[in-house]
Amino acid sequence: MTERPDRATARIPARDAEETRPARPALRVVDEPRALDLAAAETAAGQFLAALGVSTASESLRGTPGRMARAYAELFSPRAFDLTTFPNDEHYDELVLARRIPVRSVCEHHLLPFVGVAHVGYLPGARILGLSKLARVVEHFACRPQVQERLTKQVADWLETQLEPKGVGVVIEAEHSCMTLRGVRAAGSSTMTSTLLGLLRSDARSRAEFLALTGAAP
C-alpha cells in the first residue's frame, strides 16, 4: 500500500469571513505495484481444472479459465481512494459508527470467499473522517488473500495511525465458505472478530456503548 498527499491546493472557508486557511491535503491511498499476468493466470486456471478432471472443451466452459483469472484479479485489486478528513471544529467527542459495511474477501488458506459485514467506529480527536472512507478502508484491506482476524486488526490499526482518534473499534461478522461448503460444512455459521483501541478498549462505558450499537454485546 502506498500513501501520498494529494497535490490539490483547495482552500476552505475560515470562521472569519475575512481570512482563509489551506485545507489539509487528502491522503491518496493506492495498492502497492505488483506483477499481474492475466494470460499466465488463465493458463494456470485451465491446468488446474484439467488436473481435477474438469474438461473445458464445451462451449459453456471454454472461457472459464479466463473468467477465473479475471475474477481473482478483481478480488485482489483494491481501488485507490483519497482519505479525506476535516477539522473537528465543533469538538464532537461522541462515537461515530458506520454499521453493516459489506465485507468481501478471500480466505488465504483455501482461496474461497468469505463475506459479511463490518462495523467501524471511532471517537474523534482533532479531525473527523468522511464517512464513506470507513467503507473504503475496509475494502482496501479486504481485497487480498486474508484471514478475518488480521483484516479486523489492520483496519483498526490503520485508522488509529492516520486519524489519531481517541479510540477505534472494528467488529467483523462473516460467513466463510471454507467452513460452509467443504470440510465441516457448517451451513449458516458465522465468525465474529473485534479490535478495540484507545478509549474504546480502556473505558468500560465507551466499550459497552460501541459493542451494544454493533450488536456484539452479550
PDB file of C-alpha atoms in Angstrom:
ATOM      1  CA  MET A   1       0.000   0.000   0.000  1.00  0.00           C
ATOM      2  CA  THR A   2       1.273   3.439  -0.944  1.00  0.00           C
ATOM      3  CA  GLU A   3       0.114   6.650   0.692  1.00  0.00           C
ATOM      4  CA  ARG A   4       0.883  10.112  -0.575  1.00  0.00           C
ATOM      5  CA  PRO A   5      -0.598  13.594  -0.117  1.00  0.00           C
ATOM      6  CA  ASP A   6      -2.762  14.888  -2.921  1.00  0.00           C
ATOM      7  CA  ARG A   7      -1.234  17.918  -4.661  1.00  0.00           C
ATOM      8  CA  ALA A   8      -4.519  19.823  -4.756  1.00  0.00           C
ATOM      9  CA  THR A   9      -4.439  23.308  -3.262  1.00  0.00           C
ATOM     10  CA  ALA A  10      -8.135  23.704  -2.434  1.00  0.00           C
ATOM     11  CA  ARG A  11      -8.960  26.211   0.291  1.00  0.00           C
ATOM     12  CA  ILE A  12     -11.819  26.138   2.798  1.00  0.00           C
ATOM     13  CA  PRO A  13     -13.814  28.998   4.354  1.00  0.00           C
ATOM     14  CA  ALA A  14     -12.494  30.103   7.740  1.00  0.00           C
ATOM     15  CA  ARG A  15     -14.709  31.033  10.646  1.00  0.00           C
ATOM     16  CA  ASP A  16     -13.771  34.639   9.996  1.00  0.00           C
ATOM     17  CA  ALA A  17     -15.033  35.611   6.549  1.00  0.00           C
ATOM     18  CA  GLU A  18     -12.010  37.874   6.088  1.00  0.00           C
ATOM     19  CA  GLU A  19      -9.444  35.089   6.218  1.00  0.00           C
ATOM     20  CA  THR A  20      -8.903  31.663   4.757  1.00  0.00           C
ATOM     21  CA  ARG A  21      -6.644  28.797   5.635  1.00  0.00           C
ATOM     22  CA  PRO A  22      -5.479  25.970   3.404  1.00  0.00           C
ATOM     23  CA  ALA A  23      -7.194  22.604   3.667  1.00  0.00           C
ATOM     24  CA  ARG A  24      -5.109  19.637   4.740  1.00  0.00           C
ATOM     25  CA  PRO A  25      -4.200  17.664   1.600  1.00  0.00           C
ATOM     26  CA  ALA A  26      -6.110  14.408   1.229  1.00  0.00           C
ATOM     27  CA  LEU A  27      -4.046  11.278   1.615  1.00  0.00           C
ATOM     28  CA  ARG A  28      -4.041   9.246  -1.603  1.00  0.00           C
ATOM     29  CA  VAL A  29      -4.190   5.530  -0.806  1.00  0.00           C
ATOM     30  CA  VAL A  30      -3.193   3.146  -3.590  1.00  0.00           C
ATOM     31  CA  ASP A  31      -2.242  -0.509  -3.750  1.00  0.00           C
ATOM     32  CA  GLU A  32       1.437  -1.424  -3.940  1.00  0.00           C
ATOM     33  CA  PRO A  33       2.544  -2.053  -7.551  1.00  0.00           C
ATOM     34  CA  ARG A  34       2.541  -5.781  -8.297  1.00  0.00           C
ATOM     35  CA  ALA A  35       3.013  -8.124 -11.211  1.00  0.00           C
ATOM     36  CA  LEU A  36      -0.262  -9.040 -12.915  1.00  0.00           C
ATOM     37  CA  ASP A  37      -0.148 -11.558 -15.790  1.00  0.00           C
ATOM     38  CA  LEU A  38      -3.705 -12.481 -16.753  1.00  0.00           C
ATOM     39  CA  ALA A  39      -2.548 -14.691 -19.615  1.00  0.00           C
ATOM     40  CA  ALA A  40      -0.396 -16.789 -17.294  1.00  0.00           C
ATOM     41  CA  ALA A  41      -3.224 -16.909 -14.735  1.00  0.00           C
ATOM     42  CA  GLU A  42      -5.657 -18.129 -17.403  1.00  0.00           C
ATOM     43  CA  THR A  43      -3.244 -20.873 -18.471  1.00  0.00           C
ATOM     44  CA  ALA A  44      -2.737 -21.925 -14.858  1.00  0.00           C
ATOM     45  CA  ALA A  45      -6.508 -21.944 -14.239  1.00  0.00           C
ATOM     46  CA  GLY A  46      -7.007 -24.223 -17.240  1.00  0.00           C
ATOM     47  CA  GLN A  47      -4.298 -26.566 -15.984  1.00  0.00           C
ATOM     48  CA  PHE A  48      -5.840 -26.528 -12.506  1.00  0.00           C
ATOM     49  CA  LEU A  49      -9.257 -27.552 -13.848  1.00  0.00           C
ATOM     50  CA  ALA A  50      -7.730 -30.225 -16.054  1.00  0.00           C
ATOM     51  CA  ALA A  51      -5.794 -31.655 -13.091  1.00  0.00           C
ATOM     52  CA  LEU A  52      -9.098 -32.001 -11.235  1.00  0.00           C
ATOM     53  CA  GLY A  53     -10.681 -33.802 -14.182  1.00  0.00           C
ATOM     54  CA  VAL A  54     -12.842 -30.871 -15.288  1.00  0.00           C
ATOM     55  CA  SER A  55     -12.929 -30.597 -19.074  1.00  0.00           C
ATOM     56  CA  THR A  56     -13.171 -27.118 -20.582  1.00  0.00           C
ATOM     57  CA  ALA A  57     -13.905 -28.403 -24.087  1.00  0.00           C
ATOM     58  CA  SER A  58     -17.602 -27.470 -24.095  1.00  0.00           C
ATOM     59  CA  GLU A  59     -18.802 -24.076 -25.278  1.00  0.00           C
ATOM     60  CA  SER A  60     -20.002 -23.056 -21.823  1.00  0.00           C
ATOM     61  CA  LEU A  61     -16.691 -23.967 -20.122  1.00  0.00           C
ATOM     62  CA  ARG A  62     -14.254 -22.886 -22.809  1.00  0.00           C
ATOM     63  CA  GLY A  63     -13.933 -19.396 -21.400  1.00  0.00           C
ATOM     64  CA  THR A  64     -13.954 -20.453 -17.739  1.00  0.00           C
ATOM     65  CA  PRO A  65     -10.168 -20.302 -17.153  1.00  0.00           C
ATOM     66  CA  GLY A  66     -10.096 -16.701 -18.377  1.00  0.00           C
ATOM     67  CA  ARG A  67     -13.105 -15.787 -16.285  1.00  0.00           C
ATOM     68  CA  MET A  68     -11.461 -17.366 -13.238  1.00  0.00           C
ATOM     69  CA  ALA A  69      -8.290 -15.352 -13.816  1.00  0.00           C
ATOM     70  CA  ARG A  70     -10.172 -12.072 -14.207  1.00  0.00           C
ATOM     71  CA  ALA A  71     -12.411 -12.780 -11.204  1.00  0.00           C
ATOM     72  CA  TYR A  72      -9.499 -13.388  -8.834  1.00  0.00           C
ATOM     73  CA  ALA A  73      -7.620 -10.389 -10.261  1.00  0.00           C
ATOM     74  CA  GLU A  74     -10.643  -8.252  -9.364  1.00  0.00           C
ATOM     75  CA  LEU A  75     -10.904  -9.771  -5.876  1.00  0.00           C
ATOM     76  CA  PHE A  76      -7.232  -8.985  -5.231  1.00  0.00           C
ATOM     77  CA  SER A  77      -7.236  -5.415  -6.638  1.00  0.00           C
ATOM     78  CA  PRO A  78      -8.376  -2.702  -4.183  1.00  0.00           C
ATOM     79  CA  ARG A  79      -9.435   0.621  -5.665  1.00  0.00           C
ATOM     80  CA  ALA A  80      -7.413   3.740  -4.949  1.00  0.00           C
ATOM     81  CA  PHE A  81      -9.101   6.416  -2.830  1.00  0.00           C
ATOM     82  CA  ASP A  82      -8.473   9.698  -1.050  1.00  0.00           C
ATOM     83  CA  LEU A  83      -8.587   9.596   2.744  1.00  0.00           C
ATOM     84  CA  THR A  84     -10.436  12.867   3.267  1.00  0.00           C
ATOM     85  CA  THR A  85     -10.502  14.354   6.766  1.00  0.00           C
ATOM     86  CA  PHE A  86     -11.935  17.593   8.143  1.00  0.00           C
ATOM     87  CA  PRO A  87     -11.173  19.693  11.234  1.00  0.00           C
ATOM     88  CA  ASN A  88     -13.333  18.808  14.218  1.00  0.00           C
ATOM     89  CA  ASP A  89     -14.260  22.453  14.780  1.00  0.00           C
ATOM     90  CA  GLU A  90     -17.288  21.604  16.934  1.00  0.00           C
ATOM     91  CA  HIS A  91     -15.135  19.403  19.197  1.00  0.00           C
ATOM     92  CA  TYR A  92     -17.504  16.479  18.678  1.00  0.00           C
ATOM     93  CA  ASP A  93     -16.469  13.795  21.169  1.00  0.00           C
ATOM     94  CA  GLU A  94     -19.157  11.124  20.854  1.00  0.00           C
ATOM     95  CA  LEU A  95     -18.993   7.866  18.940  1.00  0.00           C
ATOM     96  CA  VAL A  96     -19.074   7.892  15.133  1.00  0.00           C
ATOM     97  CA  LEU A  97     -20.132   4.479  13.857  1.00  0.00           C
ATOM     98  CA  ALA A  98     -20.708   3.078  10.373  1.00  0.00           C
ATOM     99  CA  ARG A  99     -22.629  -0.187  10.632  1.00  0.00           C
ATOM    100  CA  ARG A 100     -23.019  -3.097   8.236  1.00  0.00           C
ATOM    101  CA  ILE A 101     -20.275  -2.146   5.799  1.00  0.00           C
ATOM    102  CA  PRO A 102     -20.161  -5.007   3.257  1.00  0.00           C
ATOM    103  CA  VAL A 103     -17.073  -7.228   3.514  1.00  0.00           C
ATOM    104  CA  ARG A 104     -15.934  -9.392   0.616  1.00  0.00           C
ATOM    105  CA  SER A 105     -12.625 -11.178   0.869  1.00  0.00           C
ATOM    106  CA  VAL A 106     -10.872 -14.495   0.139  1.00  0.00           C
ATOM    107  CA  CYS A 107      -9.583 -16.899   2.781  1.00  0.00           C
ATOM    108  CA  GLU A 108      -5.845 -17.289   2.268  1.00  0.00           C
ATOM    109  CA  HIS A 109      -5.924 -20.937   3.386  1.00  0.00           C
ATOM    110  CA  HIS A 110      -8.292 -22.258   0.694  1.00  0.00           C
ATOM    111  CA  LEU A 111      -8.781 -19.249  -1.628  1.00  0.00           C
ATOM    112  CA  LEU A 112     -12.512 -19.492  -1.034  1.00  0.00           C
ATOM    113  CA  PRO A 113     -14.604 -16.359  -0.405  1.00  0.00           C
ATOM    114  CA  PHE A 114     -15.824 -15.106   2.919  1.00  0.00           C
ATOM    115  CA  VAL A 115     -18.488 -12.423   3.054  1.00  0.00           C
ATOM    116  CA  GLY A 116     -20.185 -10.472   5.791  1.00  0.00           C
ATOM    117  CA  VAL A 117     -20.375  -7.039   7.370  1.00  0.00           C
ATOM    118  CA  ALA A 118     -18.072  -4.745   9.310  1.00  0.00           C
ATOM    119  CA  HIS A 119     -18.993  -2.213  11.977  1.00  0.00           C
ATOM    120  CA  VAL A 120     -16.351   0.511  12.223  1.00  0.00           C
ATOM    121  CA  GLY A 121     -16.425   3.334  14.743  1.00  0.00           C
ATOM    122  CA  TYR A 122     -14.172   5.927  16.338  1.00  0.00           C
ATOM    123  CA  LEU A 123     -14.120   8.643  18.977  1.00  0.00           C
ATOM    124  CA  PRO A 124     -12.933  11.783  17.161  1.00  0.00           C
ATOM    125  CA  GLY A 125      -9.838  13.708  18.074  1.00  0.00           C
ATOM    126  CA  ALA A 126      -8.744  16.836  16.227  1.00  0.00           C
ATOM    127  CA  ARG A 127     -10.166  15.658  12.888  1.00  0.00           C
ATOM    128  CA  ILE A 128     -13.189  13.777  11.589  1.00  0.00           C
ATOM    129  CA  LEU A 129     -13.309  11.438   8.618  1.00  0.00           C
ATOM    130  CA  GLY A 130     -15.537  11.462   5.543  1.00  0.00           C
ATOM    131  CA  LEU A 131     -17.966   8.624   6.334  1.00  0.00           C
ATOM    132  CA  SER A 132     -17.565   6.806   3.019  1.00  0.00           C
ATOM    133  CA  LYS A 133     -13.853   6.422   3.772  1.00  0.00           C
ATOM    134  CA  LEU A 134     -14.595   3.919   6.534  1.00  0.00           C
ATOM    135  CA  ALA A 135     -16.019   1.608   3.881  1.00  0.00           C
ATOM    136  CA  ARG A 136     -13.081   2.362   1.583  1.00  0.00           C
ATOM    137  CA  VAL A 137     -10.568   1.326   4.239  1.00  0.00           C
ATOM    138  CA  VAL A 138     -12.411  -1.944   4.848  1.00  0.00           C
ATOM    139  CA  GLU A 139     -12.442  -2.678   1.117  1.00  0.00           C
ATOM    140  CA  HIS A 140      -8.762  -1.825   0.779  1.00  0.00           C
ATOM    141  CA  PHE A 141      -7.613  -4.389   3.311  1.00  0.00           C
ATOM    142  CA  ALA A 142     -10.204  -6.991   2.261  1.00  0.00           C
ATOM    143  CA  CYS A 143      -9.023  -7.090  -1.368  1.00  0.00           C
ATOM    144  CA  ARG A 144      -6.261  -9.662  -0.885  1.00  0.00           C
ATOM    145  CA  PRO A 145      -5.901 -13.189   0.499  1.00  0.00           C
ATOM    146  CA  GLN A 146      -6.854 -12.690   4.129  1.00  0.00           C
ATOM    147  CA  VAL A 147      -7.776 -14.116   7.478  1.00  0.00           C
ATOM    148  CA  GLN A 148     -10.590 -12.346   9.301  1.00  0.00           C
ATOM    149  CA  GLU A 149      -8.559 -11.764  12.452  1.00  0.00           C
ATOM    150  CA  ARG A 150      -5.823  -9.900  10.562  1.00  0.00           C
ATOM    151  CA  LEU A 151      -8.326  -7.921   8.492  1.00  0.00           C
ATOM    152  CA  THR A 152     -10.061  -6.670  11.637  1.00  0.00           C
ATOM    153  CA  LYS A 153      -6.818  -5.526  13.222  1.00  0.00           C
ATOM    154  CA  GLN A 154      -5.422  -3.950  10.033  1.00  0.00           C
ATOM    155  CA  VAL A 155      -8.470  -1.707   9.635  1.00  0.00           C
ATOM    156  CA  ALA A 156      -8.352  -0.590  13.281  1.00  0.00           C
ATOM    157  CA  ASP A 157      -4.579  -0.041  13.413  1.00  0.00           C
ATOM    158  CA  TRP A 158      -4.542   1.925  10.168  1.00  0.00           C
ATOM    159  CA  LEU A 159      -7.369   4.237  11.245  1.00  0.00           C
ATOM    160  CA  GLU A 160      -5.641   4.836  14.579  1.00  0.00           C
ATOM    161  CA  THR A 161      -2.412   5.793  12.809  1.00  0.00           C
ATOM    162  CA  GLN A 162      -3.937   8.008  10.120  1.00  0.00           C
ATOM    163  CA  LEU A 163      -6.757   9.686  12.068  1.00  0.00           C
ATOM    164  CA  GLU A 164      -5.279   9.845  15.592  1.00  0.00           C
ATOM    165  CA  PRO A 165      -8.686   9.472  17.252  1.00  0.00           C
ATOM    166  CA  LYS A 166      -9.352   8.941  20.947  1.00  0.00           C
ATOM    167  CA  GLY A 167     -10.499   5.405  20.226  1.00  0.00           C
ATOM    168  CA  VAL A 168     -11.208   2.982  17.372  1.00  0.00           C
ATOM    169  CA  GLY A 169     -13.434  -0.074  17.235  1.00  0.00           C
ATOM    170  CA  VAL A 170     -13.878  -2.643  14.464  1.00  0.00           C
ATOM    171  CA  VAL A 171     -16.198  -5.655  14.558  1.00  0.00           C
ATOM    172  CA  ILE A 172     -16.479  -8.015  11.584  1.00  0.00           C
ATOM    173  CA  GLU A 173     -19.007 -10.819  11.229  1.00  0.00           C
ATOM    174  CA  ALA A 174     -18.604 -13.067   8.203  1.00  0.00           C
ATOM    175  CA  GLU A 175     -19.555 -16.438   6.763  1.00  0.00           C
ATOM    176  CA  HIS A 176     -16.634 -18.450   5.445  1.00  0.00           C
ATOM    177  CA  SER A 177     -17.341 -20.774   2.532  1.00  0.00           C
ATOM    178  CA  CYS A 178     -14.303 -22.853   3.545  1.00  0.00           C
ATOM    179  CA  MET A 179     -16.447 -23.817   6.570  1.00  0.00           C
ATOM    180  CA  THR A 180     -19.890 -23.904   4.996  1.00  0.00           C
ATOM    181  CA  LEU A 181     -19.186 -25.558   1.608  1.00  0.00           C
ATOM    182  CA  ARG A 182     -16.411 -28.000   2.495  1.00  0.00           C
ATOM    183  CA  GLY A 183     -14.846 -29.700   5.496  1.00  0.00           C
ATOM    184  CA  VAL A 184     -17.236 -29.457   8.429  1.00  0.00           C
ATOM    185  CA  ARG A 185     -19.961 -27.994   6.131  1.00  0.00           C
ATOM    186  CA  ALA A 186     -21.381 -25.903   8.950  1.00  0.00           C
ATOM    187  CA  ALA A 187     -24.029 -24.121   6.889  1.00  0.00           C
ATOM    188  CA  GLY A 188     -25.262 -20.874   8.412  1.00  0.00           C
ATOM    189  CA  SER A 189     -22.352 -20.471  10.824  1.00  0.00           C
ATOM    190  CA  SER A 190     -20.596 -17.124  11.096  1.00  0.00           C
ATOM    191  CA  THR A 191     -17.376 -15.866  12.661  1.00  0.00           C
ATOM    192  CA  MET A 192     -17.116 -12.637  14.660  1.00  0.00           C
ATOM    193  CA  THR A 193     -13.874 -10.779  15.382  1.00  0.00           C
ATOM    194  CA  SER A 194     -13.189  -7.454  17.077  1.00  0.00           C
ATOM    195  CA  THR A 195     -10.385  -4.984  17.695  1.00  0.00           C
ATOM    196  CA  LEU A 196     -10.786  -2.140  20.199  1.00  0.00           C
ATOM    197  CA  LEU A 197      -8.171   0.574  20.653  1.00  0.00           C
ATOM    198  CA  GLY A 198      -7.800   3.653  22.845  1.00  0.00           C
ATOM    199  CA  LEU A 199     -10.823   4.641  24.933  1.00  0.00           C
ATOM    200  CA  LEU A 200     -12.997   2.045  23.235  1.00  0.00           C
ATOM    201  CA  ARG A 201     -10.766  -0.540  24.898  1.00  0.00           C
ATOM    202  CA  SER A 202      -9.833   1.117  28.203  1.00  0.00           C
ATOM    203  CA  ASP A 203     -13.086   2.898  29.100  1.00  0.00           C
ATOM    204  CA  ALA A 204     -15.789   0.415  30.075  1.00  0.00           C
ATOM    205  CA  ARG A 205     -18.718   2.704  29.263  1.00  0.00           C
ATOM    206  CA  SER A 206     -17.396   3.624  25.812  1.00  0.00           C
ATOM    207  CA  ARG A 207     -16.631  -0.013  25.070  1.00  0.00           C
ATOM    208  CA  ALA A 208     -20.094  -1.116  26.160  1.00  0.00           C
ATOM    209  CA  GLU A 209     -21.760   1.563  24.013  1.00  0.00           C
ATOM    210  CA  PHE A 210     -19.795   0.546  20.929  1.00  0.00           C
ATOM    211  CA  LEU A 211     -20.464  -3.176  21.361  1.00  0.00           C
ATOM    212  CA  ALA A 212     -24.135  -2.578  22.054  1.00  0.00           C
ATOM    213  CA  LEU A 213     -24.581  -0.468  18.934  1.00  0.00           C
ATOM    214  CA  THR A 214     -22.820  -3.047  16.777  1.00  0.00           C
ATOM    215  CA  GLY A 215     -24.893  -5.878  18.231  1.00  0.00           C
ATOM    216  CA  ALA A 216     -21.769  -7.620  19.522  1.00  0.00           C
ATOM    217  CA  ALA A 217     -22.603  -7.177  23.206  1.00  0.00           C
ATOM    218  CA  PRO A 218     -23.869 -10.313  25.006  1.00  0.00           C
TER     219      PRO A 218
END
